[in-house]
Tab-separated table of C-alpha atoms in Angstrom:
chain	number	residue	atom	x	y	z
A	1	UNK	CA	85.392	99.423	93.813
A	2	UNK	CA	82.621	100.003	92.460
A	3	UNK	CA	80.262	101.042	95.632
A	4	UNK	CA	80.566	102.802	99.178
A	5	UNK	CA	81.032	100.974	102.195
A	6	UNK	CA	78.186	102.051	103.875
A	7	UNK	CA	77.003	103.240	107.754
A	8	UNK	CA	76.428	99.181	108.406
A	9	UNK	CA	80.159	97.447	106.517
A	10	UNK	CA	78.326	97.296	103.087
A	11	UNK	CA	79.774	97.217	99.902
A	12	UNK	CA	76.421	99.185	97.711
A	13	UNK	CA	76.106	102.478	96.328
A	14	UNK	CA	75.170	105.447	98.486
A	15	UNK	CA	75.426	105.827	101.647
A	16	UNK	CA	77.804	108.522	101.997
A	17	UNK	CA	77.567	111.117	104.482
A	18	UNK	CA	77.400	114.284	103.220
A	19	UNK	CA	78.777	118.262	103.805
A	20	UNK	CA	74.783	118.167	105.634
A	21	UNK	CA	74.835	115.182	107.118
A	22	UNK	CA	72.261	113.119	104.746
A	23	UNK	CA	73.675	110.266	102.544
A	24	UNK	CA	75.333	110.691	99.442
A	25	UNK	CA	73.960	109.278	96.539
A	26	UNK	CA	77.869	108.253	94.375
A	27	UNK	CA	79.981	105.834	95.794
A	28	UNK	CA	83.454	106.256	97.095
A	29	UNK	CA	85.734	105.545	94.231
A	30	UNK	CA	89.015	104.703	95.215
A	31	UNK	CA	90.263	107.469	91.806
A	32	UNK	CA	88.414	110.007	94.770
A	33	UNK	CA	89.991	108.979	97.186
A	34	UNK	CA	93.409	109.354	95.166
A	35	UNK	CA	92.621	112.789	94.148
A	36	UNK	CA	92.344	114.415	97.434
A	37	UNK	CA	95.275	112.478	99.542
A	38	UNK	CA	98.016	112.704	96.925
A	39	UNK	CA	98.273	116.567	97.148
A	40	UNK	CA	100.059	116.329	99.826
A	41	UNK	CA	102.214	113.386	98.535
A	42	UNK	CA	103.985	116.370	96.533
A	43	UNK	CA	103.848	118.825	98.875
A	44	UNK	CA	105.448	116.728	101.179
A	45	UNK	CA	107.873	115.134	99.648
A	46	UNK	CA	108.981	118.622	98.885
A	47	UNK	CA	109.841	119.807	102.358
A	48	UNK	CA	111.083	117.285	103.420
A	49	UNK	CA	113.633	117.131	100.272
A	50	UNK	CA	114.471	120.303	101.391
A	51	UNK	CA	114.707	119.424	105.225
A	52	UNK	CA	117.158	116.196	104.018
A	53	UNK	CA	119.276	118.077	101.364
A	54	UNK	CA	119.558	120.919	104.372
A	55	UNK	CA	123.079	120.488	104.515
A	56	UNK	CA	123.923	120.791	101.054
A	57	UNK	CA	121.880	123.571	100.895
A	58	UNK	CA	123.530	124.856	103.292
A	59	UNK	CA	126.863	124.706	100.804
A	60	UNK	CA	125.244	125.959	98.218
A	61	UNK	CA	123.244	128.803	99.574
A	62	UNK	CA	125.290	130.339	102.415
A	63	UNK	CA	128.537	129.583	102.085
A	64	UNK	CA	130.379	130.608	105.099
A	65	UNK	CA	133.577	128.933	107.405
A	66	UNK	CA	131.167	128.195	110.364
A	67	UNK	CA	128.996	125.389	109.324
A	68	UNK	CA	127.186	125.870	112.164
A	69	UNK	CA	125.635	128.490	110.657
A	70	UNK	CA	125.442	128.114	108.049
A	71	UNK	CA	123.062	124.886	109.072
A	72	UNK	CA	121.115	127.263	110.856
A	73	UNK	CA	120.944	129.157	107.591
A	74	UNK	CA	119.401	126.952	105.592
A	75	UNK	CA	117.045	125.748	108.984
A	76	UNK	CA	116.004	129.554	108.945
A	77	UNK	CA	114.556	129.249	105.548
A	78	UNK	CA	112.938	126.000	106.853
A	79	UNK	CA	110.973	127.971	109.413
A	80	UNK	CA	109.942	130.192	106.876
A	81	UNK	CA	108.190	128.921	104.392
A	82	UNK	CA	106.492	127.512	107.687
A	83	UNK	CA	105.750	130.813	109.347
A	84	UNK	CA	103.670	131.310	105.859
A	85	UNK	CA	101.614	128.493	106.423
A	86	UNK	CA	99.229	130.655	108.061
A	87	UNK	CA	98.262	133.113	105.473
A	88	UNK	CA	97.533	130.378	103.025
A	89	UNK	CA	95.289	128.226	105.620
A	90	UNK	CA	93.337	131.786	105.118
A	91	UNK	CA	93.248	132.333	101.930
A	92	UNK	CA	92.377	128.503	101.150
A	93	UNK	CA	90.823	128.204	103.790
A	94	UNK	CA	87.526	131.387	102.178
A	95	UNK	CA	88.262	129.367	98.413
A	96	UNK	CA	86.994	126.814	100.354
A	97	UNK	CA	85.081	127.871	102.259
A	98	UNK	CA	83.629	130.670	100.337
A	99	UNK	CA	83.900	129.055	96.826
A	100	UNK	CA	84.160	125.855	96.711
A	101	UNK	CA	86.844	122.459	97.884
A	102	UNK	CA	87.657	121.552	94.776
A	103	UNK	CA	88.918	125.358	92.916
A	104	UNK	CA	90.812	124.774	96.965
A	105	UNK	CA	93.022	122.108	96.502
A	106	UNK	CA	93.252	123.122	92.760
A	107	UNK	CA	95.092	125.400	92.886
A	108	UNK	CA	97.049	125.006	96.221
A	109	UNK	CA	98.463	121.884	94.389
A	110	UNK	CA	98.851	124.630	91.221
A	111	UNK	CA	101.515	127.061	93.056
A	112	UNK	CA	103.411	123.921	94.891
A	113	UNK	CA	103.440	121.526	91.621
A	114	UNK	CA	105.389	125.086	89.544
A	115	UNK	CA	107.608	126.235	92.902
A	116	UNK	CA	108.953	122.990	93.824
A	117	UNK	CA	110.243	123.051	89.603
A	118	UNK	CA	111.180	126.842	89.716
A	119	UNK	CA	113.587	125.433	92.629
A	120	UNK	CA	115.395	122.429	91.352
A	121	UNK	CA	115.946	125.359	88.458
A	122	UNK	CA	117.483	127.672	90.769
A	123	UNK	CA	121.284	129.472	90.395
A	124	UNK	CA	122.866	128.604	93.921
A	125	UNK	CA	125.204	131.007	95.809
A	126	UNK	CA	128.062	131.513	93.086
A	127	UNK	CA	126.139	132.475	90.568
A	128	UNK	CA	124.211	134.884	90.854
A	129	UNK	CA	125.631	135.656	94.691
A	130	UNK	CA	123.633	136.729	97.670
A	131	UNK	CA	119.966	136.655	95.244
A	132	UNK	CA	120.553	132.678	95.212
A	133	UNK	CA	119.216	132.254	99.259
A	134	UNK	CA	116.992	135.978	98.327
A	135	UNK	CA	114.693	133.639	95.230
A	136	UNK	CA	115.249	130.504	97.329
A	137	UNK	CA	113.233	131.831	100.662
A	138	UNK	CA	110.490	133.068	98.399
A	139	UNK	CA	109.991	129.755	96.820
A	140	UNK	CA	110.079	128.298	99.665
A	141	UNK	CA	107.398	131.094	101.054
A	142	UNK	CA	105.267	130.697	98.344
A	143	UNK	CA	105.480	126.335	99.051
A	144	UNK	CA	104.206	127.884	102.584
A	145	UNK	CA	101.641	129.448	101.125
A	146	UNK	CA	100.588	126.639	99.732
A	147	UNK	CA	100.720	123.916	101.772
A	148	UNK	CA	98.395	126.020	104.335
A	149	UNK	CA	95.591	124.960	102.115
A	150	UNK	CA	96.156	121.495	100.737
A	151	UNK	CA	96.253	119.225	104.071
A	152	UNK	CA	92.897	121.017	105.632
A	153	UNK	CA	91.080	121.180	102.799
A	154	UNK	CA	92.171	117.674	101.895
A	155	UNK	CA	90.688	116.218	104.848
A	156	UNK	CA	87.555	117.670	105.060
A	157	UNK	CA	87.621	116.972	101.524
A	158	UNK	CA	87.528	112.270	102.420
A	159	UNK	CA	85.522	113.956	104.868
A	160	UNK	CA	82.934	114.522	103.554
A	161	UNK	CA	82.551	111.481	101.151
A	162	UNK	CA	83.430	109.436	104.078
A	163	UNK	CA	80.437	106.394	105.200
A	164	UNK	CA	79.920	107.528	109.435
A	165	UNK	CA	81.202	103.514	109.907
A	166	UNK	CA	84.721	104.687	108.624
A	167	UNK	CA	85.092	108.120	107.780
A	168	UNK	CA	88.548	108.014	110.448
A	169	UNK	CA	90.051	105.195	107.862
A	170	UNK	CA	89.224	107.690	104.230
A	171	UNK	CA	90.337	110.249	106.362
A	172	UNK	CA	93.220	109.191	107.597
A	173	UNK	CA	94.693	108.857	103.880
A	174	UNK	CA	95.056	112.466	103.625
A	175	UNK	CA	97.317	112.813	106.311
A	176	UNK	CA	98.412	109.041	104.871
A	177	UNK	CA	99.458	111.420	101.680
A	178	UNK	CA	101.514	113.713	103.366
A	179	UNK	CA	103.413	110.771	105.494
A	180	UNK	CA	104.218	108.638	102.289
A	181	UNK	CA	104.833	112.254	100.392
A	182	UNK	CA	108.196	112.587	102.743
A	183	UNK	CA	108.540	108.212	102.268
A	184	UNK	CA	108.771	109.457	99.147
A	185	UNK	CA	111.548	111.924	99.120
A	186	UNK	CA	113.152	110.147	101.770
A	187	UNK	CA	113.705	106.989	99.224
A	188	UNK	CA	114.330	109.950	96.736
A	189	UNK	CA	117.347	111.145	98.594
A	190	UNK	CA	118.504	107.988	99.910
A	191	UNK	CA	118.428	106.958	96.440
A	192	UNK	CA	120.521	109.832	95.328
A	193	UNK	CA	123.203	109.883	97.328
A	194	UNK	CA	124.099	105.756	97.411
A	195	UNK	CA	124.366	106.247	93.332
A	196	UNK	CA	126.546	109.195	92.657
A	197	UNK	CA	129.148	110.501	95.085
A	198	UNK	CA	128.937	112.354	97.757
A	199	UNK	CA	130.939	115.876	94.715
A	200	UNK	CA	128.205	114.840	92.140
A	201	UNK	CA	125.277	115.490	95.156
A	202	UNK	CA	126.248	119.069	96.096
A	203	UNK	CA	127.066	119.980	92.676
A	204	UNK	CA	124.208	119.274	90.721
A	205	UNK	CA	122.278	115.855	93.003
A	206	UNK	CA	120.728	117.715	95.450
A	207	UNK	CA	118.078	119.120	92.420
A	208	UNK	CA	116.544	116.099	91.438
A	209	UNK	CA	113.705	115.907	93.794
A	210	UNK	CA	113.038	119.318	92.861
A	211	UNK	CA	112.143	117.638	89.380
A	212	UNK	CA	110.872	115.089	89.939
A	213	UNK	CA	108.109	116.846	91.569
A	214	UNK	CA	106.120	117.856	88.070
A	215	UNK	CA	105.101	114.181	87.769
A	216	UNK	CA	102.678	114.180	91.030
A	217	UNK	CA	101.785	117.749	90.670
A	218	UNK	CA	101.202	116.697	87.427
A	219	UNK	CA	98.951	113.916	87.921
A	220	UNK	CA	97.142	115.453	90.890
A	221	UNK	CA	96.252	118.402	89.222
A	222	UNK	CA	94.313	115.820	86.166
A	223	UNK	CA	93.032	113.781	89.193
A	224	UNK	CA	90.918	116.076	90.504
A	225	UNK	CA	90.147	118.295	87.443
A	226	UNK	CA	87.287	115.249	88.232
A	227	UNK	CA	86.159	115.866	90.784
A	228	UNK	CA	82.816	116.588	92.277
A	229	UNK	CA	82.518	119.249	94.944
A	230	UNK	CA	81.713	118.388	97.942
A	231	UNK	CA	79.747	120.524	100.024
A	232	UNK	CA	77.656	124.115	99.023
A	233	UNK	CA	79.895	126.513	99.250
A	234	UNK	CA	79.000	129.529	101.886
A	235	UNK	CA	78.573	131.913	99.336
A	236	UNK	CA	75.626	133.737	101.886
A	237	UNK	CA	78.465	133.995	104.636
A	238	UNK	CA	77.409	138.029	106.180
A	239	UNK	CA	81.445	137.765	107.750
A	240	UNK	CA	84.165	136.407	106.314
A	241	UNK	CA	84.980	132.603	106.894
A	242	UNK	CA	87.845	133.493	108.914
A	243	UNK	CA	85.157	136.059	111.141
A	244	UNK	CA	82.597	134.224	111.616
A	245	UNK	CA	85.063	130.612	112.259
A	246	UNK	CA	86.436	132.333	115.345
A	247	UNK	CA	83.155	133.372	116.725
A	248	UNK	CA	81.473	130.534	116.805
A	249	UNK	CA	84.550	127.944	116.964
A	250	UNK	CA	86.957	129.823	119.028
A	251	UNK	CA	87.321	127.339	121.353
A	252	UNK	CA	87.461	124.268	119.265
A	253	UNK	CA	90.008	126.330	117.296
A	254	UNK	CA	93.098	126.262	119.755
A	255	UNK	CA	91.661	123.176	120.491
A	256	UNK	CA	93.409	121.782	117.878
A	257	UNK	CA	95.316	124.441	118.105
A	258	UNK	CA	97.322	122.063	120.995
A	259	UNK	CA	96.220	119.095	119.633
A	260	UNK	CA	98.617	119.680	116.250
A	261	UNK	CA	101.115	121.378	118.208
A	262	UNK	CA	102.607	117.334	119.030
A	263	UNK	CA	102.058	116.459	114.946
A	264	UNK	CA	104.366	119.525	114.317
A	265	UNK	CA	106.484	118.841	116.700
A	266	UNK	CA	107.469	114.926	116.792
A	267	UNK	CA	107.073	115.085	112.680
A	268	UNK	CA	109.740	117.213	112.464
A	269	UNK	CA	112.141	115.833	114.789
A	270	UNK	CA	111.606	112.561	114.049
A	271	UNK	CA	111.260	112.622	110.221
A	272	UNK	CA	112.676	115.687	109.032
A	273	UNK	CA	115.975	116.443	112.066
A	274	UNK	CA	116.657	113.345	112.776
A	275	UNK	CA	118.697	112.322	109.879
A	276	UNK	CA	121.056	115.633	110.641
A	277	UNK	CA	120.549	114.411	114.932
A	278	UNK	CA	122.491	111.028	113.762
A	279	UNK	CA	124.809	112.428	111.683
A	280	UNK	CA	125.460	115.614	113.307
A	281	UNK	CA	125.377	113.215	116.719
A	282	UNK	CA	126.158	109.560	116.154
A	283	UNK	CA	128.147	111.061	113.254
A	284	UNK	CA	125.936	107.425	110.954
A	285	UNK	CA	126.681	108.495	106.730
A	286	UNK	CA	124.182	110.791	105.355
A	287	UNK	CA	123.457	107.784	103.549
A	288	UNK	CA	122.601	105.455	106.423
A	289	UNK	CA	120.807	108.336	107.515
A	290	UNK	CA	118.132	108.321	105.091
A	291	UNK	CA	117.987	104.558	104.421
A	292	UNK	CA	117.043	104.192	108.736
A	293	UNK	CA	114.569	107.681	108.312
A	294	UNK	CA	112.754	105.743	105.254
A	295	UNK	CA	112.417	101.633	106.969
A	296	UNK	CA	110.655	103.830	109.693
A	297	UNK	CA	108.485	106.192	107.395
A	298	UNK	CA	107.145	102.931	105.758
A	299	UNK	CA	105.871	101.580	109.425
A	300	UNK	CA	103.881	105.045	109.983
A	301	UNK	CA	102.916	105.327	106.326
A	302	UNK	CA	100.771	101.288	106.475
A	303	UNK	CA	100.348	101.750	110.705
A	304	UNK	CA	98.703	105.791	110.167
A	305	UNK	CA	94.977	103.429	108.317
A	306	UNK	CA	95.429	101.438	110.753
A	307	UNK	CA	95.322	103.246	113.452
A	308	UNK	CA	92.440	105.510	111.711
A	309	UNK	CA	90.215	102.385	111.560
A	310	UNK	CA	91.054	101.796	115.369
A	311	UNK	CA	89.697	104.984	116.216
A	312	UNK	CA	86.255	103.806	113.558
A	313	UNK	CA	85.679	100.660	116.611
A	314	UNK	CA	86.781	101.879	119.679
A	315	UNK	CA	86.201	105.716	119.027
A	316	UNK	CA	89.312	108.588	118.335
A	317	UNK	CA	89.572	109.705	121.767
A	318	UNK	CA	91.131	107.012	123.749
A	319	UNK	CA	93.489	106.555	120.967
A	320	UNK	CA	94.937	109.678	121.020
A	321	UNK	CA	95.330	110.429	124.826
A	322	UNK	CA	97.321	105.931	124.283
A	323	UNK	CA	99.404	107.414	121.734
A	324	UNK	CA	99.923	110.787	123.629
A	325	UNK	CA	101.049	109.055	127.098
A	326	UNK	CA	103.355	106.381	126.051
A	327	UNK	CA	105.308	109.206	123.630
A	328	UNK	CA	105.335	111.247	126.796
A	329	UNK	CA	106.518	107.630	128.123
A	330	UNK	CA	108.469	105.822	125.625
A	331	UNK	CA	110.679	110.177	124.305
A	332	UNK	CA	113.230	109.287	127.013
A	333	UNK	CA	114.408	106.427	126.606
A	334	UNK	CA	114.342	106.069	122.914
A	335	UNK	CA	116.516	109.303	123.006
A	336	UNK	CA	118.358	107.329	124.704
A	337	UNK	CA	118.333	104.368	122.367
A	338	UNK	CA	119.640	106.993	119.624
A	339	UNK	CA	122.447	108.641	121.483
A	340	UNK	CA	125.981	107.425	120.665
A	341	UNK	CA	123.359	104.230	120.036
A	342	UNK	CA	124.297	101.679	116.808
A	343	UNK	CA	122.940	101.293	113.536
A	344	UNK	CA	120.863	99.134	115.123
A	345	UNK	CA	119.835	100.853	117.290
A	346	UNK	CA	118.841	103.686	115.544
A	347	UNK	CA	116.669	101.753	113.357
A	348	UNK	CA	114.599	99.379	116.286
A	349	UNK	CA	113.990	102.993	118.369
A	350	UNK	CA	113.421	104.575	115.342
A	351	UNK	CA	110.858	102.804	114.549
A	352	UNK	CA	109.638	102.335	117.607
A	353	UNK	CA	108.925	106.209	117.027
A	354	UNK	CA	106.437	105.799	114.337
A	355	UNK	CA	104.555	103.273	115.738
A	356	UNK	CA	103.925	106.058	118.462
A	357	UNK	CA	103.278	109.404	116.102
A	358	UNK	CA	100.895	107.005	113.724
A	359	UNK	CA	99.403	106.008	116.228
A	360	UNK	CA	98.560	109.631	117.175
A	361	UNK	CA	98.907	111.108	113.212
A	362	UNK	CA	95.728	108.071	112.027
A	363	UNK	CA	92.435	109.389	113.671
A	364	UNK	CA	94.378	113.235	113.675
A	365	UNK	CA	92.287	113.933	110.478
A	366	UNK	CA	89.025	113.054	111.351
A	367	UNK	CA	89.297	114.594	114.383
A	368	UNK	CA	89.819	118.305	112.666
A	369	UNK	CA	87.209	117.647	110.913
A	370	UNK	CA	84.079	116.066	112.891
A	371	UNK	CA	85.221	119.658	115.524
A	372	UNK	CA	84.228	122.284	113.177
A	373	UNK	CA	80.723	123.593	111.029
A	374	UNK	CA	80.652	122.742	107.466
A	375	UNK	CA	80.297	126.762	106.604
A	376	UNK	CA	83.707	127.392	108.018
A	377	UNK	CA	84.937	124.510	108.643
A	378	UNK	CA	88.397	125.044	106.006
A	379	UNK	CA	89.095	127.991	107.848
A	380	UNK	CA	88.876	126.976	111.009
A	381	UNK	CA	90.336	123.772	110.232
A	382	UNK	CA	93.457	125.353	108.384
A	383	UNK	CA	94.221	128.335	110.497
A	384	UNK	CA	94.150	125.883	114.048
A	385	UNK	CA	96.277	123.382	111.760
A	386	UNK	CA	98.917	125.767	110.379
A	387	UNK	CA	99.051	128.573	113.538
A	388	UNK	CA	100.585	125.098	115.594
A	389	UNK	CA	102.057	123.264	112.617
A	390	UNK	CA	103.745	126.771	111.090
A	391	UNK	CA	105.629	127.580	114.371
A	392	UNK	CA	105.612	124.500	117.013
A	393	UNK	CA	107.096	122.336	113.331
A	394	UNK	CA	108.571	124.142	111.770
A	395	UNK	CA	110.944	126.180	114.348
A	396	UNK	CA	111.688	121.819	115.735
A	397	UNK	CA	114.663	121.604	113.207
A	398	UNK	CA	116.489	124.839	113.430
A	399	UNK	CA	115.452	124.312	117.403
A	400	UNK	CA	116.625	121.376	117.575
A	401	UNK	CA	120.297	122.159	116.156
A	402	UNK	CA	120.705	124.574	118.681
A	403	UNK	CA	119.529	122.190	121.770
A	404	UNK	CA	122.615	119.727	120.283
A	405	UNK	CA	125.474	122.013	118.693
A	406	UNK	CA	125.307	125.462	121.120
A	407	UNK	CA	124.468	123.877	124.305
A	408	UNK	CA	125.192	120.858	123.838
A	409	UNK	CA	122.368	118.744	124.903
A	410	UNK	CA	122.014	115.348	122.902
A	411	UNK	CA	118.642	114.921	125.189
A	412	UNK	CA	117.496	118.438	125.006
A	413	UNK	CA	115.496	117.382	121.563
A	414	UNK	CA	114.102	114.098	124.295
A	415	UNK	CA	112.640	116.890	126.678
A	416	UNK	CA	111.906	118.998	124.070
A	417	UNK	CA	108.857	115.870	123.046
A	418	UNK	CA	107.837	115.423	126.285
A	419	UNK	CA	107.036	118.788	126.712
A	420	UNK	CA	104.591	119.603	123.467
A	421	UNK	CA	103.073	115.400	123.955
A	422	UNK	CA	101.893	117.198	127.877
A	423	UNK	CA	100.193	120.056	126.085
A	424	UNK	CA	98.768	117.855	123.093
A	425	UNK	CA	97.594	114.889	126.379
A	426	UNK	CA	95.410	118.113	128.042
A	427	UNK	CA	93.552	119.049	124.540
A	428	UNK	CA	93.316	115.110	124.143
A	429	UNK	CA	91.423	114.238	126.750
A	430	UNK	CA	88.792	117.594	126.707
A	431	UNK	CA	87.996	115.736	123.446
A	432	UNK	CA	83.762	114.985	122.449
A	433	UNK	CA	83.610	111.868	121.383
A	434	UNK	CA	82.998	111.961	117.206
A	435	UNK	CA	83.084	108.722	115.720
A	436	UNK	CA	80.112	107.445	113.860
A	437	UNK	CA	77.981	110.631	114.334
A	438	UNK	CA	77.623	113.113	111.130
A	439	UNK	CA	79.425	115.876	110.768
A	440	UNK	CA	79.104	118.831	112.475
């Protein structure tokens, strides 16, 4: 593609909206869109790989006679890395606002690439003893810092180069990249589990997905080296960008936290924890669980941009409110299908969940970007997104394991999802529609 889609839908040179709302003279090239989205693929690929191999990490880094304790420990490190995301949001949000989006994107993907490969090379408990889980925790914390700035800055980058008419569609490639990372992690996990024995998987096979992360990391760095800045760095702000964001956009930050709560809980419940649920509750083989998850992730990846494009046409608010209402109504019957169902029932339930989550996830990046002013956009969006994902999303697997294993309630995760969807629905009803309008 050599031109940009303008506000009237034509394919021309220029026509994009710059950060201050003025038209941009440069086209939106596929290379630039890929540069904005691919970092999310790497970030979420690694987070997904860890979640999918949680039981293997429990055996290699937390040996104990109680399998529940080992699994809780592994998911505890999963949660701890999420709790670092607000710090990462503050750091990279400040860099993005004060020094430019491009610099923040380069730093975040570089840190993630190094820490991902290091996990693949990490000795286990049998070699290093207690130092092994300590090093694993440190690397996961660094990854949490990295991912705290990647998703939001890349969404802002894509929104600021987008034409008004298709801002939702183009910005959704950040969500699509993140979802693609989860899909890739699931696919690599399924392939690894399918071609080697369970013993080999525990011994060394779990390292393969992490070592492959260097390919995505280097490709993203090369693409981003050639990108241009999309907004003037706010070096003249009197206060730090985060302080100014709370002063001018405090209400929207609170609203974004409520909106992102369902994004975190729904995503990590349905596409990370459910692989464990299928094995524990439905007693499916890990290979089958990962294959089912991969199919549902394909549906999610394909439909995210479709629903984002729909929000460009009918408005963001109607799409998001409809998806949240549907999630509240459907979560209970779909978890009933998951609870002790056949392989076909489990697949059907997760695919239906994928459709509903795509309707919510697709417009979300554009909705968040459109809420905040240009000078403090990275800081405001990062802190709201990462607080919600860090607290709500990162604790989902651990809470779900507790509900199912200790309270003996297979429907506990469904109740949890319904409550959080209700909270996000209240926030969505208060949104101001900004589709096809200039960014603030």
